Coordinates of C-alpha atoms in Angstrom, one line a residue:
M100 CA 52.3 -106.1 -22.9
N101 CA 50.2 -104.2 -24.2
E102 CA 47.0 -105.6 -25.1
S103 CA 43.8 -104.1 -27.2
L104 CA 40.4 -103.3 -25.2
P105 CA 37.1 -104.1 -27.8
P106 CA 35.3 -101.4 -29.1
E107 CA 31.7 -100.4 -27.2
T108 CA 29.0 -101.6 -29.4
G109 CA 26.7 -101.1 -26.6
L110 CA 25.0 -104.6 -27.2
P111 CA 25.2 -107.5 -25.6
E112 CA 28.8 -109.0 -23.6
S113 CA 27.4 -112.3 -25.2
A114 CA 26.9 -111.5 -28.8
P115 CA 29.5 -109.8 -30.0
G116 CA 28.3 -110.4 -32.8
A117 CA 25.1 -110.1 -33.0
T118 CA 23.4 -106.9 -35.9
R119 CA 20.2 -104.5 -34.6
A120 CA 18.1 -106.7 -35.8
E121 CA 18.9 -109.6 -33.0
A122 CA 19.2 -106.8 -30.9
E123 CA 15.0 -105.7 -31.8
R124 CA 13.5 -108.8 -31.1
A125 CA 15.5 -109.3 -27.8
G126 CA 14.1 -106.5 -27.1
A127 CA 17.1 -104.1 -27.0
V128 CA 15.7 -102.0 -29.8
P129 CA 11.5 -101.4 -29.7
G130 CA 10.5 -102.5 -33.3
W131 CA 8.2 -100.9 -35.8
E132 CA 4.8 -102.3 -34.1
R133 CA 5.4 -101.0 -30.8
A134 CA 5.9 -97.7 -32.4
T135 CA 2.1 -98.0 -34.5
L136 CA 0.8 -99.7 -31.0
E137 CA 1.6 -95.7 -29.8
K138 CA 0.4 -94.6 -32.1
L139 CA -3.1 -96.1 -32.5
V140 CA -3.1 -95.1 -27.6
F141 CA -2.7 -91.5 -29.0
A142 CA -4.9 -90.8 -32.2
T143 CA -7.6 -92.7 -29.4
L144 CA -7.3 -90.6 -27.0
T145 CA -7.4 -87.9 -28.8
E146 CA -9.6 -88.4 -30.3
Q147 CA -12.2 -88.9 -27.1
R148 CA -11.0 -86.1 -26.1
A149 CA -12.0 -84.7 -28.8
A150 CA -15.8 -86.2 -28.6
R151 CA -15.8 -85.3 -24.9
R152 CA -15.1 -81.4 -25.2
W153 CA -18.1 -81.8 -27.5
R154 CA -20.5 -83.5 -25.1
I155 CA -19.0 -80.0 -22.6
A156 CA -19.8 -77.9 -25.5
R157 CA -23.2 -78.9 -26.9
S158 CA -24.1 -80.0 -23.1
L159 CA -23.8 -75.6 -22.6
L160 CA -24.9 -74.7 -25.4
W161 CA -27.9 -75.9 -23.9
L162 CA -27.3 -74.5 -20.6
A163 CA -26.5 -70.9 -22.0
F164 CA -30.4 -71.3 -24.1
F165 CA -32.7 -73.5 -21.1
V166 CA -30.7 -69.7 -19.2
F167 CA -31.9 -67.6 -21.6
L168 CA -35.3 -68.7 -22.8
L169 CA -36.0 -68.5 -18.0
W170 CA -34.4 -65.0 -18.0
A171 CA -36.4 -63.7 -21.3
L172 CA -39.4 -65.2 -19.7
M173 CA -39.2 -63.3 -16.5
H174 CA -38.3 -61.0 -17.8
R175 CA -40.3 -59.9 -20.3
G176 CA -40.6 -56.6 -22.8
S177 CA -42.5 -53.7 -20.8
P178 CA -41.9 -50.1 -22.0
S179 CA -38.8 -48.7 -20.7
T180 CA -40.5 -45.0 -20.2
D181 CA -39.5 -42.7 -17.2
K182 CA -42.4 -42.6 -14.9
S183 CA -42.1 -39.2 -14.3
S184 CA -42.2 -38.0 -17.8
P185 CA -45.9 -37.7 -20.2
H186 CA -46.9 -39.9 -22.1
T187 CA -49.9 -40.8 -24.2
A188 CA -49.8 -45.2 -23.1
V189 CA -51.1 -47.3 -27.2
I190 CA -51.9 -50.7 -27.1
E191 CA -52.6 -52.6 -30.9
I192 CA -55.8 -54.0 -31.5
K193 CA -54.3 -55.9 -34.8
G194 CA -56.4 -58.4 -36.7
E195 CA -59.1 -62.0 -35.8
I196 CA -59.8 -61.5 -31.4
A197 CA -60.2 -64.7 -30.8
S198 CA -58.0 -66.4 -27.7
G199 CA -54.4 -67.1 -28.5
S200 CA -54.3 -64.4 -30.9
D201 CA -52.1 -60.7 -30.3
A202 CA -55.1 -60.0 -29.7
S203 CA -56.6 -62.0 -27.3
A204 CA -58.0 -60.9 -24.1
E205 CA -55.2 -62.2 -22.3
A206 CA -52.7 -59.9 -23.8
V207 CA -54.4 -56.9 -24.2
V208 CA -55.9 -57.2 -20.7
A209 CA -52.1 -57.5 -19.5
G210 CA -51.1 -53.9 -21.9
M211 CA -53.7 -52.2 -20.6
R212 CA -53.4 -53.3 -16.7
T213 CA -49.2 -51.9 -17.3
A214 CA -50.8 -48.8 -18.7
F215 CA -52.9 -48.0 -16.0
E216 CA -50.3 -48.0 -13.7
D217 CA -48.2 -45.4 -15.1
S218 CA -48.2 -42.6 -13.8
G219 CA -47.0 -41.0 -15.9
A220 CA -49.1 -42.4 -18.5
Q221 CA -51.7 -39.6 -19.7
A222 CA -54.2 -41.4 -21.2
V223 CA -55.0 -45.1 -22.6
V224 CA -55.5 -45.1 -26.4
L225 CA -56.7 -48.6 -28.2
L226 CA -55.1 -48.2 -31.2
I227 CA -58.0 -51.0 -33.2
N228 CA -57.4 -51.8 -36.6
S229 CA -59.8 -55.4 -36.6
P230 CA -62.7 -57.4 -38.1
G231 CA -63.9 -58.3 -35.4
G232 CA -63.8 -62.7 -33.5
S233 CA -64.7 -63.5 -30.7
P234 CA -67.5 -61.9 -28.4
V235 CA -66.3 -63.9 -24.9
Q236 CA -62.8 -62.0 -26.0
A237 CA -64.5 -58.9 -26.7
G238 CA -66.8 -59.3 -23.5
I239 CA -63.4 -60.4 -21.3
I240 CA -62.1 -56.3 -22.8
N241 CA -65.1 -54.5 -22.2
D242 CA -65.7 -55.0 -19.0
E243 CA -61.2 -54.4 -18.1
I244 CA -61.7 -50.6 -19.6
R245 CA -64.3 -50.1 -17.0
R246 CA -62.9 -51.6 -14.7
L247 CA -59.5 -49.9 -14.8
R248 CA -61.4 -46.7 -15.6
A249 CA -62.9 -46.7 -12.9
K250 CA -59.6 -47.8 -10.6
Y251 CA -57.8 -45.4 -12.6
K252 CA -59.9 -42.0 -13.2
K253 CA -57.7 -42.4 -16.5
P254 CA -59.7 -41.0 -19.9
V255 CA -59.8 -44.3 -22.6
Y256 CA -59.5 -43.6 -26.4
A257 CA -60.7 -45.5 -29.2
V258 CA -58.8 -44.4 -32.6
V259 CA -59.7 -46.9 -35.5
E260 CA -57.6 -47.6 -38.9
E261 CA -58.7 -49.9 -41.2
S262 CA -61.4 -51.2 -39.7
C263 CA -63.5 -51.7 -36.3
A264 CA -66.5 -53.7 -37.1
S265 CA -68.0 -56.9 -34.8
A266 CA -66.0 -57.5 -31.6
A267 CA -64.3 -54.8 -31.8
Y268 CA -66.6 -52.3 -31.6
Y269 CA -67.9 -54.3 -29.0
I270 CA -64.7 -53.1 -27.6
A271 CA -64.3 -49.5 -28.6
A272 CA -67.6 -48.7 -27.1
A273 CA -66.0 -48.9 -23.3
T274 CA -64.2 -46.7 -24.2
D275 CA -64.9 -42.3 -23.6
R276 CA -64.9 -41.5 -27.5
I277 CA -64.2 -43.5 -30.2
F278 CA -61.9 -40.5 -33.1
V279 CA -62.2 -43.0 -37.1
D280 CA -60.6 -41.9 -41.1
K281 CA -63.2 -40.3 -42.6
A282 CA -63.2 -44.2 -44.7
S283 CA -63.1 -46.7 -41.3
I284 CA -65.6 -49.3 -41.7
V285 CA -67.3 -49.5 -38.8
G286 CA -70.1 -51.1 -37.2
S287 CA -71.8 -54.2 -38.2
I288 CA -73.7 -55.0 -34.7
G289 CA -74.7 -58.6 -34.9
V290 CA -74.1 -62.0 -34.2
L291 CA -73.4 -64.9 -36.6
M292 CA -73.1 -69.4 -36.5
D293 CA -72.2 -70.2 -39.7
G294 CA -71.5 -73.6 -41.1
F295 CA -72.2 -76.4 -44.0
G296 CA -75.0 -78.6 -44.8
F297 CA -74.6 -81.8 -47.2
T298 CA -77.3 -84.4 -46.6
G299 CA -78.2 -83.1 -50.5
L300 CA -74.6 -84.8 -51.5
M301 CA -75.2 -87.0 -50.0
E302 CA -78.3 -88.2 -51.3
K303 CA -76.8 -88.3 -54.7
L304 CA -74.1 -90.1 -53.9
G305 CA -75.8 -93.0 -52.2
V306 CA -73.7 -92.2 -48.9
E307 CA -75.3 -93.1 -45.5
R308 CA -74.8 -91.3 -42.4
R309 CA -74.5 -93.7 -39.5
L310 CA -74.3 -91.3 -36.4
M311 CA -75.0 -92.7 -33.5
T312 CA -75.5 -90.7 -29.7
A313 CA -75.9 -90.5 -26.1
G314 CA -78.4 -87.7 -25.8
E315 CA -81.3 -86.6 -27.5
N316 CA -79.7 -83.2 -29.3
K317 CA -76.0 -84.7 -29.1
G318 CA -75.4 -84.5 -32.9
F319 CA -76.9 -81.1 -32.9
L320 CA -75.8 -78.8 -35.7
D321 CA -73.6 -82.1 -37.8
P322 CA -73.9 -81.2 -40.8
F323 CA -73.7 -84.7 -42.0
S324 CA -77.4 -84.9 -41.5
P325 CA -80.7 -83.0 -41.7
Q326 CA -81.3 -80.2 -39.6
T327 CA -84.1 -80.2 -37.8
E328 CA -87.3 -76.8 -36.9
K329 CA -86.4 -77.8 -33.2
H330 CA -82.1 -77.3 -34.0
R331 CA -83.3 -74.1 -35.8
L332 CA -84.8 -72.1 -33.7
F333 CA -82.1 -73.0 -30.4
A334 CA -79.9 -72.5 -32.2
Q335 CA -81.4 -69.0 -33.1
S336 CA -82.2 -68.5 -29.7
M337 CA -78.0 -68.8 -28.9
L338 CA -77.6 -65.9 -31.1
D339 CA -80.4 -64.4 -30.3
Q340 CA -78.9 -63.5 -26.8
V341 CA -76.2 -63.0 -27.4
H342 CA -76.7 -60.3 -30.1
K343 CA -78.7 -58.8 -27.2
Q344 CA -75.2 -58.5 -24.9
F345 CA -73.7 -56.6 -28.0
I346 CA -76.3 -54.3 -28.0
D347 CA -76.3 -53.5 -24.0
A348 CA -72.8 -52.7 -23.4
V349 CA -73.2 -51.0 -27.4
K350 CA -76.2 -48.8 -25.7
A351 CA -74.2 -48.2 -22.9
G352 CA -71.1 -47.1 -23.7
R353 CA -72.7 -44.6 -26.4
G354 CA -75.0 -43.3 -24.3
K355 CA -77.3 -40.8 -26.0
R356 CA -74.4 -40.6 -28.1
L357 CA -76.5 -43.1 -30.8
K358 CA -78.6 -42.2 -32.7
E359 CA -80.6 -45.6 -32.7
T360 CA -82.1 -46.4 -36.4
P361 CA -84.2 -49.8 -37.9
E362 CA -81.1 -50.9 -39.5
L363 CA -78.3 -49.7 -36.7
F364 CA -78.3 -52.5 -34.6
S365 CA -79.0 -54.9 -37.6
G366 CA -75.5 -56.0 -38.8
L367 CA -74.6 -53.8 -41.3
F368 CA -71.6 -51.7 -41.0
W369 CA -70.6 -47.9 -42.3
T370 CA -67.8 -45.6 -43.0
G371 CA -66.4 -43.4 -41.3
Q372 CA -68.0 -41.0 -41.5
Q373 CA -71.5 -42.5 -41.6
A374 CA -70.6 -43.7 -38.1
V375 CA -69.8 -39.8 -37.2
E376 CA -73.4 -38.8 -37.9
M377 CA -75.1 -41.9 -36.3
G378 CA -73.2 -41.6 -32.9
L379 CA -71.2 -44.8 -33.6
A380 CA -68.2 -42.8 -33.2
D381 CA -67.2 -39.1 -32.0
Q382 CA -65.2 -37.7 -34.7
L383 CA -62.4 -38.0 -37.4
G384 CA -59.2 -38.0 -35.9
N385 CA -55.3 -40.9 -36.3
L386 CA -53.0 -41.6 -33.6
D387 CA -51.1 -38.5 -33.5
F388 CA -54.6 -35.8 -33.5
V389 CA -55.2 -37.5 -30.2
A390 CA -52.4 -37.4 -28.6
R391 CA -51.8 -33.5 -29.4
E392 CA -54.8 -32.2 -29.0
V393 CA -57.0 -34.6 -26.9
V394 CA -54.4 -36.0 -24.3
K395 CA -51.6 -33.1 -24.4
A396 CA -48.6 -35.5 -24.8
E397 CA -47.3 -36.2 -28.2
E398 CA -44.8 -39.0 -26.8
L399 CA -45.9 -42.1 -27.5
V400 CA -45.5 -45.1 -25.8
D401 CA -46.9 -48.6 -27.1
Y402 CA -47.5 -51.4 -23.8
T403 CA -48.9 -53.9 -26.5
R404 CA -47.9 -57.5 -25.5
R405 CA -45.6 -59.1 -27.5
D406 CA -44.2 -62.3 -28.0
N407 CA -40.0 -62.0 -27.6
V408 CA -38.1 -64.1 -29.0
A409 CA -37.6 -66.0 -26.0
E410 CA -41.0 -66.9 -26.1
R411 CA -41.0 -68.2 -29.9
L412 CA -38.8 -70.2 -30.0
A413 CA -40.1 -71.6 -26.6
K414 CA -43.2 -72.2 -28.3
K415 CA -42.6 -73.7 -31.2
F416 CA -39.8 -75.9 -29.7
G417 CA -43.1 -77.5 -27.5
A418 CA -43.9 -77.9 -30.1
A419 CA -41.7 -79.7 -31.7
M420 CA -41.3 -81.5 -29.2
G421 CA -45.1 -82.6 -28.8
E422 CA -45.3 -83.6 -32.4
G423 CA -42.3 -86.1 -31.9
A424 CA -44.2 -87.2 -28.7
M425 CA -46.9 -87.5 -31.2
H426 CA -44.4 -89.5 -33.8
A427 CA -43.4 -91.7 -30.3
L428 CA -46.6 -93.3 -29.6
K429 CA -47.5 -93.7 -32.7
A430 CA -44.9 -96.1 -33.2
I431 CA -45.6 -98.3 -30.2
P432 CA -47.7 -101.4 -32.0
A433 CA -51.1 -100.9 -30.4
L434 CA -53.0 -103.3 -28.0
R435 CA -55.0 -106.6 -30.4

């Protein structure tokens, strides 16, 4: 007897007539819910991996940034020249002479020390274009020029471009020779202290100044209080003392070359041509002339101390961080 066997359907034997939908409900075939859940899980994992990669990348970028800053700060730009090659060292003094500026004592002295220590530098030239500034900063530079000259026995020259006035001339007076252009502005050997007084305006407006101090002279130079004769004389004595220091430095530097007149130390300034005639300068000449004809080393190497890109970024970053901290502190409720 031949009996035909039922065809294999892949369905459970207990349900020979079951449909595909019934098999899915029985768990034999995955449904759309499971597929959707799997897609959601995979999408979530993908997003988490991408976010983790971005966090790692940002951390690496910050690390690279700080490593670059550290490297740049430790390798400040020093002149790359062969020490055996004779050259003329140049240090620029431009703009206001003040603490924190490009013409500060810290920056100028650092450049001078590097130049004097370089055996290839035949002479040091201060290239000056400044209207003046702080007598303290100028005095520090003046003292260091004289010290380095005595230690290394190297000549130091000042070359004036447009202006060498007040504190700038205080610096130039310490050099061996001063070279100017015939139209340069030179001199202004004096000291000033300026300010404003608003007492008359306040009276007209009916505004009363209420200033409380501990100490008789603590309100000295307050612009909203009348100036007393005692305070004026005290301020004048200070100015006279600083002026005398300035005059002594000029006389010590220029010596018998000065042709003293009543107006020489009055605060007036003169052209380069007049400065040569008065002994404030030695002769006409620019930087190339001094390197070629005086130093006899035409190659110029700049030793000026400047902030590099990393230092400027660091300062801006530090300022931004400080500003953020101040905003955060202001947001804290004040105690009452």
